[in-house]
Coordinates of C-alpha atoms and ligand atoms in Angstrom, one line a residue:
M17 CA -0.5 6.9 -22.4
E18 CA -0.4 3.4 -23.9
N19 CA -3.2 4.0 -26.4
S20 CA -3.8 7.6 -27.6
T21 CA -7.4 7.0 -28.4
T22 CA -9.1 7.8 -25.1
P23 CA -12.9 7.4 -24.8
A24 CA -13.2 11.2 -25.1
I25 CA -11.3 11.2 -28.4
A26 CA -13.3 8.2 -29.7
L27 CA -16.5 10.1 -29.1
A28 CA -15.1 13.1 -30.8
Q29 CA -14.1 10.9 -33.8
E30 CA -17.6 9.5 -33.9
A31 CA -19.0 13.1 -33.9
A32 CA -16.6 14.2 -36.6
T33 CA -17.7 11.3 -38.9
V34 CA -21.3 12.3 -38.5
I35 CA -20.4 15.9 -39.3
A36 CA -18.4 14.9 -42.4
D37 CA -21.4 12.8 -43.6
R38 CA -24.1 15.4 -42.9
T39 CA -22.1 18.4 -44.2
G40 CA -20.5 16.7 -47.1
I41 CA -17.2 18.4 -46.1
A42 CA -14.5 15.8 -45.3
H43 CA -12.2 18.4 -43.8
H44 CA -12.8 21.5 -41.8
D45 CA -10.0 24.1 -41.3
I46 CA -11.3 26.4 -38.6
A47 CA -13.4 25.9 -35.5
L48 CA -15.4 28.8 -34.3
T49 CA -17.2 29.1 -31.0
L50 CA -19.5 32.0 -30.8
G51 CA -20.2 33.4 -27.4
S52 CA -22.6 36.1 -26.1
G53 CA -22.8 38.9 -28.6
W54 CA -20.9 37.1 -31.4
G55 CA -23.7 35.0 -32.9
G56 CA -24.2 37.2 -36.0
A57 CA -20.7 36.6 -37.2
A58 CA -21.6 33.2 -38.7
D59 CA -23.7 35.0 -41.3
L60 CA -20.9 37.3 -42.4
I61 CA -17.9 35.1 -42.7
G62 CA -19.1 33.0 -45.7
E63 CA -21.9 30.8 -47.0
K64 CA -23.6 28.5 -44.6
T65 CA -23.7 25.1 -46.4
A66 CA -25.1 23.0 -43.6
E67 CA -26.7 23.4 -40.2
I68 CA -27.2 20.4 -37.9
P69 CA -29.0 20.4 -34.6
A70 CA -26.3 19.6 -32.1
T71 CA -28.5 16.9 -30.5
E72 CA -28.1 14.8 -33.7
I73 CA -24.4 14.7 -33.3
P74 CA -22.8 12.2 -30.8
G75 CA -21.8 13.7 -27.5
F76 CA -23.6 17.0 -27.8
A77 CA -26.3 18.0 -25.4
E78 CA -29.2 20.5 -25.5
S79 CA -27.9 24.1 -25.0
A80 CA -28.8 25.5 -21.5
V81 CA -28.5 29.2 -22.0
P82 CA -30.9 31.5 -23.8
G83 CA -29.0 33.3 -26.6
H84 CA -26.9 30.2 -27.4
V85 CA -28.0 28.4 -30.5
G86 CA -27.8 24.6 -30.3
T87 CA -26.6 23.9 -33.8
I88 CA -23.3 23.0 -35.6
S89 CA -22.9 24.7 -38.9
S90 CA -20.5 24.4 -41.8
I91 CA -19.5 27.6 -43.5
A92 CA -17.7 27.9 -46.8
L93 CA -15.2 30.8 -46.6
P94 CA -14.3 33.0 -49.6
N95 CA -10.7 31.7 -49.4
G96 CA -11.8 28.1 -49.9
H97 CA -11.5 27.1 -46.3
H98 CA -14.4 25.5 -44.3
A99 CA -15.3 26.7 -40.9
L100 CA -17.1 24.6 -38.4
V101 CA -19.3 26.8 -36.2
L102 CA -19.9 25.4 -32.8
G103 CA -23.2 27.0 -31.7
A104 CA -23.6 24.5 -28.9
R105 CA -21.0 25.4 -26.3
T106 CA -21.3 23.5 -23.0
H107 CA -20.3 25.6 -20.1
Y108 CA -18.6 24.2 -17.1
Y109 CA -21.4 25.5 -14.8
E110 CA -23.9 23.3 -16.5
G111 CA -22.5 20.5 -14.4
K112 CA -22.1 18.0 -17.2
G113 CA -18.4 17.6 -16.5
V114 CA -15.3 18.7 -18.2
R115 CA -15.6 16.1 -21.0
A116 CA -18.8 17.7 -22.2
V117 CA -17.1 21.1 -22.0
A118 CA -14.2 20.0 -24.3
H119 CA -16.3 17.8 -26.7
G120 CA -17.0 20.6 -29.2
I121 CA -13.3 21.5 -29.5
R122 CA -12.2 17.9 -29.6
T123 CA -14.7 17.2 -32.3
A124 CA -13.6 20.2 -34.4
A125 CA -10.0 18.9 -34.1
Q126 CA -11.1 15.5 -35.4
T127 CA -12.8 17.2 -38.4
G128 CA -9.3 18.5 -39.3
A129 CA -9.5 22.0 -37.8
K130 CA -6.0 23.4 -36.9
V131 CA -7.3 26.7 -35.7
A132 CA -9.8 27.4 -32.9
I133 CA -11.4 30.8 -32.7
L134 CA -13.0 31.1 -29.2
T135 CA -15.2 34.1 -28.5
N136 CA -17.0 35.1 -25.4
G137 CA -18.8 37.8 -23.6
C138 CA -17.2 38.8 -20.3
G139 CA -16.8 41.4 -17.6
A140 CA -13.8 43.7 -17.5
T141 CA -11.7 44.8 -14.5
V142 CA -10.1 47.5 -16.7
T143 CA -12.4 50.5 -16.2
E144 CA -11.4 52.1 -19.6
W145 CA -12.8 49.1 -21.4
Q146 CA -16.4 50.1 -21.9
P147 CA -19.2 47.6 -22.7
G148 CA -18.9 46.9 -26.4
S149 CA -15.1 46.8 -26.4
V150 CA -13.3 43.8 -28.0
V151 CA -10.2 42.5 -26.3
L152 CA -7.7 39.9 -27.6
I153 CA -7.0 37.3 -25.0
S154 CA -3.2 37.1 -24.4
D155 CA -3.3 34.6 -21.6
H156 CA -5.7 33.1 -19.1
I157 CA -6.0 32.2 -15.4
N158 CA -8.1 29.1 -14.9
L159 CA -10.0 29.6 -11.6
T160 CA -12.3 26.6 -12.1
A161 CA -9.9 24.2 -10.3
A162 CA -10.6 21.8 -13.1
S163 CA -8.9 20.6 -16.3
P164 CA -10.5 19.1 -19.4
L165 CA -7.6 16.8 -19.7
E166 CA -7.7 13.2 -18.5
G167 CA -4.8 11.2 -17.4
A168 CA -1.1 12.3 -17.3
T169 CA -1.4 14.8 -20.2
F170 CA 1.2 17.5 -19.6
V171 CA 0.2 20.1 -22.1
D172 CA 2.3 23.2 -22.5
L173 CA 0.3 26.4 -22.2
T174 CA 3.2 28.9 -22.7
D175 CA 1.8 30.3 -26.0
A176 CA -1.8 29.1 -25.4
Y177 CA -3.1 32.1 -27.3
S178 CA -1.3 32.0 -30.6
P179 CA 1.1 35.0 -31.1
R180 CA 0.7 34.4 -34.9
L181 CA -3.1 34.7 -34.8
R182 CA -3.0 37.7 -32.5
A183 CA -0.7 39.3 -35.1
V184 CA -3.3 38.5 -37.7
A185 CA -6.0 40.2 -35.6
H186 CA -3.8 43.2 -35.1
S187 CA -3.2 43.5 -38.8
V188 CA -7.0 44.0 -39.1
D189 CA -7.3 46.4 -36.1
P190 CA -4.0 47.6 -34.6
T191 CA -5.9 49.3 -31.8
L192 CA -7.3 46.0 -30.3
P193 CA -6.2 45.8 -26.7
E194 CA -4.9 42.5 -25.2
G195 CA -5.8 41.2 -21.8
V196 CA -5.7 38.2 -19.5
Y197 CA -8.9 36.3 -19.1
A198 CA -9.9 34.6 -15.8
Q199 CA -12.4 31.8 -16.0
F200 CA -14.6 31.6 -13.0
P201 CA -16.8 28.5 -12.5
G202 CA -20.1 30.5 -12.5
P203 CA -22.9 30.5 -13.1
H204 CA -23.2 33.3 -10.5
Y205 CA -21.3 36.5 -11.3
E206 CA -18.4 37.4 -9.0
T207 CA -18.7 39.4 -5.8
P208 CA -16.8 42.7 -5.9
A209 CA -14.2 41.2 -3.6
E210 CA -13.6 38.3 -6.0
V211 CA -13.3 40.8 -8.9
R212 CA -10.7 42.7 -6.8
M213 CA -8.8 39.5 -6.2
A214 CA -8.9 38.7 -9.9
R215 CA -7.6 42.1 -10.7
L216 CA -4.8 41.7 -8.2
I217 CA -3.6 38.3 -9.6
G218 CA -3.5 39.8 -13.1
A219 CA -7.0 39.3 -14.7
D220 CA -8.3 42.0 -17.0
L221 CA -11.4 40.0 -18.0
V222 CA -13.6 37.7 -16.1
G223 CA -15.9 35.1 -17.6
M224 CA -17.2 31.6 -17.5
S225 CA -15.8 29.8 -20.6
T226 CA -12.8 29.8 -22.9
A227 CA -10.0 28.8 -20.6
L228 CA -11.0 25.1 -20.4
E229 CA -11.7 25.1 -24.1
T230 CA -8.3 26.6 -24.8
I231 CA -6.6 23.8 -22.8
A232 CA -8.5 21.2 -24.8
A233 CA -7.6 22.9 -28.1
R234 CA -3.9 23.0 -27.1
E235 CA -4.0 19.3 -26.2
A236 CA -5.5 18.7 -29.7
G237 CA -2.7 20.7 -31.3
M238 CA -4.8 23.6 -32.4
D239 CA -3.8 27.2 -32.5
V240 CA -6.1 29.4 -30.5
L241 CA -7.4 32.9 -31.1
G242 CA -9.4 34.2 -28.1
L243 CA -11.6 37.2 -28.6
S244 CA -13.6 38.7 -25.7
L245 CA -16.5 41.1 -26.0
V246 CA -16.7 43.2 -22.9
T247 CA -20.4 43.3 -22.1
N248 CA -20.1 44.8 -18.6
H249 CA -17.7 46.3 -16.1
A250 CA -17.0 43.4 -13.6
A251 CA -18.9 43.6 -10.3
G252 CA -17.9 46.5 -8.2
F253 CA -16.0 48.2 -11.1
A254 CA -19.0 50.3 -12.0
P255 CA -21.9 51.6 -10.0
G256 CA -25.0 49.4 -9.9
N257 CA -25.7 45.7 -10.2
L258 CA -25.1 43.1 -13.0
S259 CA -28.1 41.7 -14.9
H260 CA -28.0 39.0 -17.5
T261 CA -30.5 41.1 -19.6
E262 CA -28.1 44.1 -19.7
V263 CA -25.3 41.8 -20.7
L264 CA -27.4 40.4 -23.6
E265 CA -28.3 44.0 -24.6
A266 CA -24.7 45.1 -24.7
G267 CA -23.9 42.0 -26.8
G268 CA -26.7 42.7 -29.2
A269 CA -25.7 46.4 -29.7
A270 CA -22.1 45.4 -30.5
G271 CA -23.1 42.5 -32.7
P272 CA -22.8 43.9 -36.2
R273 CA -19.5 45.7 -35.5
I274 CA -17.7 42.8 -33.9
S275 CA -19.1 40.3 -36.4
Q276 CA -17.6 42.4 -39.1
L277 CA -14.2 42.5 -37.3
L278 CA -14.3 38.7 -36.8
A279 CA -15.1 38.1 -40.5
Q280 CA -12.1 40.3 -41.5
I281 CA -9.8 38.4 -39.2
I282 CA -11.0 35.0 -40.4
A283 CA -10.4 36.1 -44.0
R284 CA -6.8 36.7 -43.2
I285 CA -6.0 33.4 -41.5
D286 CA -4.1 31.2 -43.8
K287 CA -4.0 27.5 -43.9
E288 CA -0.7 26.3 -42.4
Ligands
8IG231 I1 -21.3 38.3 -20.5 O1 -18.9 39.9 -15.3 C1 -20.4 38.0 -18.8 N1 -20.0 36.8 -18.4 N2 -17.7 35.5 -14.6 N3 -18.3 37.8 -14.9 C2 -18.3 36.5 -15.3 N4 -18.8 36.0 -16.5 C3 -19.4 37.0 -17.3 C4 -19.5 38.3 -16.9 C5 -18.9 38.7 -15.7 N5 -20.1 39.0 -17.9

């Protein structure tokens, strides 16, 4: 590309400037996206020093999903780092386009963050993984048929989910299983046939976020740690139907335990 400042990056730079002004923190180190079930972690990892409604930051829109807080927070970590908590994830299914999906990550990168911790709630195609299990994402399958990248940006995704950061997570909990995450477009859950397909092509987890964000994070040169909370057996992998309420309940029940885990992992991530 002739000029590396694309309109998407220019908007992210604008947002990062507002964040620096409003938080008084010139440089953030870690970006944290908290998905279903993970919201409590922000209170455990350090001291919140600023919270800004996302709608007051360029490029961010109103959050569409109940249980997703539409704010951007700055957290001072005990080790002296600053985490930017993106509580305003835009999902692909909201139909606002891939640029909106990637904007939070791109903004975090412009604030200086070199690490993106992406969390989500998801379904599992591995029947031993009960609701409440945490799984480290080792790789993904992007089933959205979309990319957040614009133009001829040939980003390498070989080690998209940082081996170094997965090792850090394993140093906190060696029993954490790893799995491949498939992002479906949503917002409907899968049919049992689609889940069987996902399982056949190598997906252990099915969800509606994270893969597109990871691609954007890799483009921006960030290391990614992906953490999934299994909130349900994927459709057809357990008796009964899926309900969003049950998914939220499973997330709520696991909240304190997984927030503690996340806080411990973050405490061990060093600045490069
Ligand atoms: I929470 O079973 C949650 N998010 N695609 N499938 C998909 N997304 C999800 C699921 C699920 N559970």
